[in-house]
PDB file of C-alpha atoms in Angstrom:
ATOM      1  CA  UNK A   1      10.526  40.924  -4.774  1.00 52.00           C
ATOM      2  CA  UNK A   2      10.352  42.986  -7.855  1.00 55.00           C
ATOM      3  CA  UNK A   3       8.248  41.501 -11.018  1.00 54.00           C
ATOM      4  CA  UNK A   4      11.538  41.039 -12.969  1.00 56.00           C
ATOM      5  CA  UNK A   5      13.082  39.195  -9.812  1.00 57.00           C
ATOM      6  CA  UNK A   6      10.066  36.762  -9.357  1.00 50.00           C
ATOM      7  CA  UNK A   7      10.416  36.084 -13.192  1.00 54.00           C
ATOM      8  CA  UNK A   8      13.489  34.952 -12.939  1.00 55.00           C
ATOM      9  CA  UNK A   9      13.014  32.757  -9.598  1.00 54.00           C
ATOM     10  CA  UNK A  10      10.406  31.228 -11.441  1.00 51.00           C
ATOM     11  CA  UNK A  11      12.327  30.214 -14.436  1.00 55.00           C
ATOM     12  CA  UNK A  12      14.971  28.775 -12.620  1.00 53.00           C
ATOM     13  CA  UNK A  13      12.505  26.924 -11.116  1.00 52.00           C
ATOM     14  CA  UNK A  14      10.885  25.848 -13.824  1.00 51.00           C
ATOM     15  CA  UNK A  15      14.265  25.064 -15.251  1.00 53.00           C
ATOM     16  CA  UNK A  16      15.083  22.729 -13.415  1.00 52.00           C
ATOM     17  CA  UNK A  17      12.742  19.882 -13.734  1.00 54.00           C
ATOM     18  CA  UNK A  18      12.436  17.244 -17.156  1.00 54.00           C
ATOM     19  CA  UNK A  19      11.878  18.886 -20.167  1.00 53.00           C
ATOM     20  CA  UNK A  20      11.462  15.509 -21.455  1.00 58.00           C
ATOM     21  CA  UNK A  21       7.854  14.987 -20.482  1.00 56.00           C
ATOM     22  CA  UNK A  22       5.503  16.087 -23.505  1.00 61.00           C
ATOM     23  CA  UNK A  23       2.472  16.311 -21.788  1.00 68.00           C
ATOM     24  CA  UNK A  24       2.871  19.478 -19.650  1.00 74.00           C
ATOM     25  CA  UNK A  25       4.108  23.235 -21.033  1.00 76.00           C
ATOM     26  CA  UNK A  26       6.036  24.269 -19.123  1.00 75.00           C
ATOM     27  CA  UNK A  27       6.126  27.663 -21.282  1.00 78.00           C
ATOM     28  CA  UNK A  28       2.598  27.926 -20.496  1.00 76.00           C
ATOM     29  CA  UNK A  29       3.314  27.205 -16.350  1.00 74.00           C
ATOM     30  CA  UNK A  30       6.239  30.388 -17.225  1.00 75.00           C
ATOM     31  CA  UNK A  31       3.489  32.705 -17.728  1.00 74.00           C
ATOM     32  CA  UNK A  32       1.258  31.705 -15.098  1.00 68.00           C
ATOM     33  CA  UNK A  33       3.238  31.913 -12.678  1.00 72.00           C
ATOM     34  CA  UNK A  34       5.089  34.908 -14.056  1.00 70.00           C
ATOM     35  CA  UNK A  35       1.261  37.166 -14.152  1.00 66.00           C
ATOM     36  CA  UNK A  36       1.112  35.880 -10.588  1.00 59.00           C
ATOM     37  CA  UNK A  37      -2.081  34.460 -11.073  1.00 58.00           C
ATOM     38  CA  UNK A  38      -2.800  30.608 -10.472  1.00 60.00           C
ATOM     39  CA  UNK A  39      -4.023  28.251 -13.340  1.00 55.00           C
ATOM     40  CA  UNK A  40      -7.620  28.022 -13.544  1.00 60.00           C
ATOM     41  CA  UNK A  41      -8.874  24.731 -13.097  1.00 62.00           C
ATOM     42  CA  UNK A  42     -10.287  23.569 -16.397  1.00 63.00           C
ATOM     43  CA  UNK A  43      -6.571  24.250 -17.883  1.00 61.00           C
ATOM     44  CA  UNK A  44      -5.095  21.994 -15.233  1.00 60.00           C
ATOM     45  CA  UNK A  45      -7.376  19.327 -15.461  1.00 61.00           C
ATOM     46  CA  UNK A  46      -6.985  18.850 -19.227  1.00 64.00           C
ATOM     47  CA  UNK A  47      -3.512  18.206 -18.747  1.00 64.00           C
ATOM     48  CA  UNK A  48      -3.973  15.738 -15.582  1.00 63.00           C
ATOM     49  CA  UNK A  49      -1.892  12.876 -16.692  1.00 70.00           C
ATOM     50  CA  UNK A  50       1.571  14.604 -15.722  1.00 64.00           C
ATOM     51  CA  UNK A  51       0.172  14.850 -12.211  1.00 67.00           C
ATOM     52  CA  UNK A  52      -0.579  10.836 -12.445  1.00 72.00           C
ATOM     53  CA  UNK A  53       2.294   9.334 -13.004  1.00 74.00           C
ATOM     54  CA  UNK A  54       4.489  12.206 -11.201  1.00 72.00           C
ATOM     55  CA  UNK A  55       2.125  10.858  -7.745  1.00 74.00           C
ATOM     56  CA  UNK A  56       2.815   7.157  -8.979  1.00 75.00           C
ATOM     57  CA  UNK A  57       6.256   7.433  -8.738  1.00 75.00           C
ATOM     58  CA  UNK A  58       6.442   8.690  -5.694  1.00 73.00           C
ATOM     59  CA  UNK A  59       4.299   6.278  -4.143  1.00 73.00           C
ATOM     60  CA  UNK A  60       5.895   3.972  -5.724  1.00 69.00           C
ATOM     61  CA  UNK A  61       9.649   5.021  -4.235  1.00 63.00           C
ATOM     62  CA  UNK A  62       8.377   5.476  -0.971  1.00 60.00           C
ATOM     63  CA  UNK A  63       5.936   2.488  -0.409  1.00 58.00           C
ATOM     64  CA  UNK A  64       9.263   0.632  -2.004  1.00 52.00           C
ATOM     65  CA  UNK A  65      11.025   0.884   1.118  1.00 48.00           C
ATOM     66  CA  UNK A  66       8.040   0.070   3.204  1.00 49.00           C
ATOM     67  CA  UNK A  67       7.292  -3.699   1.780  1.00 47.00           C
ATOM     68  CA  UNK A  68       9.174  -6.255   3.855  1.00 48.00           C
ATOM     69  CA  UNK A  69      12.011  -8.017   2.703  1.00 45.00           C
ATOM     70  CA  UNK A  70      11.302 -11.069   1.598  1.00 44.00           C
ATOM     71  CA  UNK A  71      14.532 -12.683   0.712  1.00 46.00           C
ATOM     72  CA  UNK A  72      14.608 -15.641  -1.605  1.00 52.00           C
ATOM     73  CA  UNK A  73      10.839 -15.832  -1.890  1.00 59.00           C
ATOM     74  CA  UNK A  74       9.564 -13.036  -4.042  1.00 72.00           C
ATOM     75  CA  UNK A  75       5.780 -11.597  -3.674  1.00 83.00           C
ATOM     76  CA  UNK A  76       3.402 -14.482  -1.916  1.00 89.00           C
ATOM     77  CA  UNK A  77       0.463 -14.738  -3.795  1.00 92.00           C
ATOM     78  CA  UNK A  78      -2.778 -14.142  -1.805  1.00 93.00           C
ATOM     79  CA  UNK A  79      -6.249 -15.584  -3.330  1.00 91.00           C
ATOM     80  CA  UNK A  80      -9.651 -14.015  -1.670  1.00 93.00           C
ATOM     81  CA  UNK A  81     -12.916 -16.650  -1.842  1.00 92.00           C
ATOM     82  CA  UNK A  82     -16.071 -16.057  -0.293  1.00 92.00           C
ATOM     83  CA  UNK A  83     -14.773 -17.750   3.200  1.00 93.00           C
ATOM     84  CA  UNK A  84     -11.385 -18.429   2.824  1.00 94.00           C
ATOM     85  CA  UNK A  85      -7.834 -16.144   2.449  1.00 94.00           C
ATOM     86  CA  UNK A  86      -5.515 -18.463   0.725  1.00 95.00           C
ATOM     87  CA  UNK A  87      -1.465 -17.702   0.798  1.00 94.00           C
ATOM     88  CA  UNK A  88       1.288 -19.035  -1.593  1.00 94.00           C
ATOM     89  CA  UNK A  89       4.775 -18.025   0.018  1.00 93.00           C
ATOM     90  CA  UNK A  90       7.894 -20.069  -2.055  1.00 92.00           C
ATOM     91  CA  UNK A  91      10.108 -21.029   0.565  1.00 88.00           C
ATOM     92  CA  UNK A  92      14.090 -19.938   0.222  1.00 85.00           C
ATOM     93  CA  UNK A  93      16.661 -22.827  -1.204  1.00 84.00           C
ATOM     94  CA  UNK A  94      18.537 -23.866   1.514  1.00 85.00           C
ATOM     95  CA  UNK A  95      16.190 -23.897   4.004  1.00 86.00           C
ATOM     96  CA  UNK A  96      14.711 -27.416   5.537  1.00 87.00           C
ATOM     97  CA  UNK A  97      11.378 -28.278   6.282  1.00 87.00           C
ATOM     98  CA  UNK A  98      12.007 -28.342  10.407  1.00 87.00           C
ATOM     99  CA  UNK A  99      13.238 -24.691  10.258  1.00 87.00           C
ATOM    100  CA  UNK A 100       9.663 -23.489   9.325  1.00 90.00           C
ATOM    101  CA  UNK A 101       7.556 -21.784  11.694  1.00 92.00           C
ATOM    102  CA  UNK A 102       4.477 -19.999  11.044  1.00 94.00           C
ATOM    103  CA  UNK A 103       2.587 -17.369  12.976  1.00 94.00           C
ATOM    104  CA  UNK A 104      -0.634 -16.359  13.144  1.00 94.00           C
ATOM    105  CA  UNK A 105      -2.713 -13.019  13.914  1.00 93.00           C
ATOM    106  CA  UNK A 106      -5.847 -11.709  12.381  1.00 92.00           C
ATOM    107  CA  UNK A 107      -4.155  -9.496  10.087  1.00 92.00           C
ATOM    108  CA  UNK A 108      -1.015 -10.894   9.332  1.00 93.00           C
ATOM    109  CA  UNK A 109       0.970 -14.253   8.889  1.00 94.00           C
ATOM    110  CA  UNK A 110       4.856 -14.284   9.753  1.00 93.00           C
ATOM    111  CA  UNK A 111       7.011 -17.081   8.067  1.00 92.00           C
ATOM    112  CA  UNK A 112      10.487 -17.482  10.414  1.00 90.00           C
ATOM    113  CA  UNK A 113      12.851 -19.307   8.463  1.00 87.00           C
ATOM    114  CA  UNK A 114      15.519 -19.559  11.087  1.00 82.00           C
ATOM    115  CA  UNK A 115      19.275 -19.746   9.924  1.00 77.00           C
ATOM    116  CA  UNK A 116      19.721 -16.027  10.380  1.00 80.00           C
ATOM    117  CA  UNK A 117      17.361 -14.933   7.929  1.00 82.00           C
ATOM    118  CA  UNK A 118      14.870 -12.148   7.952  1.00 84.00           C
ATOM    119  CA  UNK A 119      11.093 -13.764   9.300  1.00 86.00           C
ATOM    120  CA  UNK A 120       8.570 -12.977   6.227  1.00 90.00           C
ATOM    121  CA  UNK A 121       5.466 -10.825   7.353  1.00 92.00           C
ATOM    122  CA  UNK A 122       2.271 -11.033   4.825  1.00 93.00           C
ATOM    123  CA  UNK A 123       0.004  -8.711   5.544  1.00 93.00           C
ATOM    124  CA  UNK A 124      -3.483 -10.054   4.923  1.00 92.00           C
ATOM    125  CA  UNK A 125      -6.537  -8.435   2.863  1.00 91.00           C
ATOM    126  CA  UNK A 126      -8.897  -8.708   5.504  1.00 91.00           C
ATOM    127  CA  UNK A 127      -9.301 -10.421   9.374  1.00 91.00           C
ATOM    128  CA  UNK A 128      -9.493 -14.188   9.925  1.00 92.00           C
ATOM    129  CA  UNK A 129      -9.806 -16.512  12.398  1.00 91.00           C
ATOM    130  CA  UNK A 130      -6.131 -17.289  13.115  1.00 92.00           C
ATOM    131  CA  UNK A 131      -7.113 -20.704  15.115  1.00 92.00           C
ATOM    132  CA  UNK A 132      -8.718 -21.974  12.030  1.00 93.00           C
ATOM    133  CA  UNK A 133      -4.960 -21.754  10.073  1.00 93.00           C
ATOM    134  CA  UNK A 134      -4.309 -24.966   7.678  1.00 94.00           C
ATOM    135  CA  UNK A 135      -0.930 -25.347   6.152  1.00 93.00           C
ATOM    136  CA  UNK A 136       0.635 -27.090   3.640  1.00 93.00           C
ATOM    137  CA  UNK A 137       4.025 -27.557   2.283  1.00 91.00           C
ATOM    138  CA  UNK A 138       4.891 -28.998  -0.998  1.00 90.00           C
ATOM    139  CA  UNK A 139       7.716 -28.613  -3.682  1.00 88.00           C
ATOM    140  CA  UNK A 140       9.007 -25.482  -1.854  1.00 89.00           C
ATOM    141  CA  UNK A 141       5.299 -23.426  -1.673  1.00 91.00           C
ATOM    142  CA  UNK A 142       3.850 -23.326   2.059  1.00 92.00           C
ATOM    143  CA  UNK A 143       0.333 -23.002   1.044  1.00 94.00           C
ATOM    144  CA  UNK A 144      -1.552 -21.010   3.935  1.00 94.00           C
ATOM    145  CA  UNK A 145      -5.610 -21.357   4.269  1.00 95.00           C
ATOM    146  CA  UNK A 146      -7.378 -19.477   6.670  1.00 95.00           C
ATOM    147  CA  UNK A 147     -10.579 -18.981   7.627  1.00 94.00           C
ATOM    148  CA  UNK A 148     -12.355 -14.844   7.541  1.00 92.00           C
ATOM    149  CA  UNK A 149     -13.777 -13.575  10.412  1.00 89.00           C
ATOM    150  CA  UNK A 150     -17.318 -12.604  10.064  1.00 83.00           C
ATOM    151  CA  UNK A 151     -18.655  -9.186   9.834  1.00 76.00           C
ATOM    152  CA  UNK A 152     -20.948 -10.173  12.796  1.00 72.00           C
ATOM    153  CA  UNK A 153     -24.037  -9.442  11.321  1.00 70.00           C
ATOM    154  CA  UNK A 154     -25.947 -10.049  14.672  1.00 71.00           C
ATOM    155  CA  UNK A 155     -26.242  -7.476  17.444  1.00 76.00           C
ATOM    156  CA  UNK A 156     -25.444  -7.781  20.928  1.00 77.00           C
ATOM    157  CA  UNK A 157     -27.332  -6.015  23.367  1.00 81.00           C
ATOM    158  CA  UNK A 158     -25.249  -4.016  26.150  1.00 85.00           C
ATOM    159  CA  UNK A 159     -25.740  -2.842  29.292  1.00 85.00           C
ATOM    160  CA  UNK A 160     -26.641   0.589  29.748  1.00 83.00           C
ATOM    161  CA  UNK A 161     -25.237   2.014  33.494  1.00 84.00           C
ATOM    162  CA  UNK A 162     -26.915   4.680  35.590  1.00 84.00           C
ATOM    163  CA  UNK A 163     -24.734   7.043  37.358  1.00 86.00           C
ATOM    164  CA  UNK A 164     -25.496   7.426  41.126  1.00 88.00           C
ATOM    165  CA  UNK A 165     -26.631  10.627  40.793  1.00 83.00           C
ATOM    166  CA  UNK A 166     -29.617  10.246  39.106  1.00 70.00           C
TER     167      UNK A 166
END
C-alpha cells in the first residue's frame, strides 16, 4: 500500500469508533499510526484508563451470558468465615416448600425448583465438604451452610515402585 493509501485506511479506521470518549486522542493515534511507527510505551500508559473500561465492558458482555439464569431469585448471596461457606438463595413465588431439592458437590450447589423451571447452579468460592451440608428454609431464603474442606496440611507418604529392570 502506498503512504497516502495506508493514511486513509487508517482514518477510516479510526473513524469509526466513539468520538465521545475524552480520555484518548484519537488525532494523536492518526499520526502514529500514519508515521508507521507504534506508540511508545510511556505515552500509552499515561492514557491507560480508556483501555480499562473498554476491557470492562467486554468482560462484562461476555461473562453476561455466562452467569446462570436464575429466574425469580436474583444473585444468592455467599458469606466466607474461617470454616464455613454460607449461601442465601430467595426462593421463586409460586413455588412450595416440597418442590425443593438441593444438590451438593464440592464446588457447586444446584437448587431444582421443579414445575418446569430452570435448576439454579451457585458456584462456590472455594471446596467443601458436601456431606457436612445444613439447610434452612425460612420466609422464602433457603439458607445453605457448608462446611470447607481443608487444605490438608499433613503429608502422606506414598509408595515409591521399582521397575523390574533394575
Amino acid at each position: 500500500m502506498e503512504g497516502a493509501d495506508v493514511q486513509t485506511e487508517v482514518n477510516s479506521l479510526a473513524d469509526g469508533y466513539s468520538r465521545e470518549d475524552s480520555t484518548f486522542d484519537w488525532e494523536q493515534m492518526k499520526r502514529w499510526m500514519g508515521q508507521g511507527g507504534t506508540p511508545q510505551p510511556d505515552q500509552v500508559l499515561s492514557q491507560s484508563d480508556w483501555v480499562q473500561r473498554y476491557v470492562g465492558k467486554l468482560l462484562g458482555a461476555s461473562l453476561a451470558g455466562l452467569q446462570p439464569n436464575l429466574p425469580g431469585g436474583g444473585e444468592p448471596e455467599l458469606f466466607e468465615t474461617h470454616r464455613f461457606i454460607i449461601a442465601k438463595l430467595k426462593i421463586p413465588a409460586g413455588v412450595r416448600d416440597d418442590q425443593l431439592r438441593l444438590l451438593v458437590r464440592p464446588d457447586r450447589i444446584k437448587l431444582m425448583t421443579g414445575g418446569g423451571r430452570e435448576d439454579r447452579i451457585v458456584r462456590l468460592p472455594c471446596l467443601v465438604v458436601p456431606s457436612t451440608c445444613r439447610a434452612l428454609l425460612a420466609a422464602g431464603i433457603l439458607q445453605v451452610k457448608l462446611r470447607k474442606r481443608r487444605s490438608g496440611d499433613q503429608y502422606e507418604e506414598a509408595v515409591i515402585r521399582k521397575s523390574p529392570d533394575e
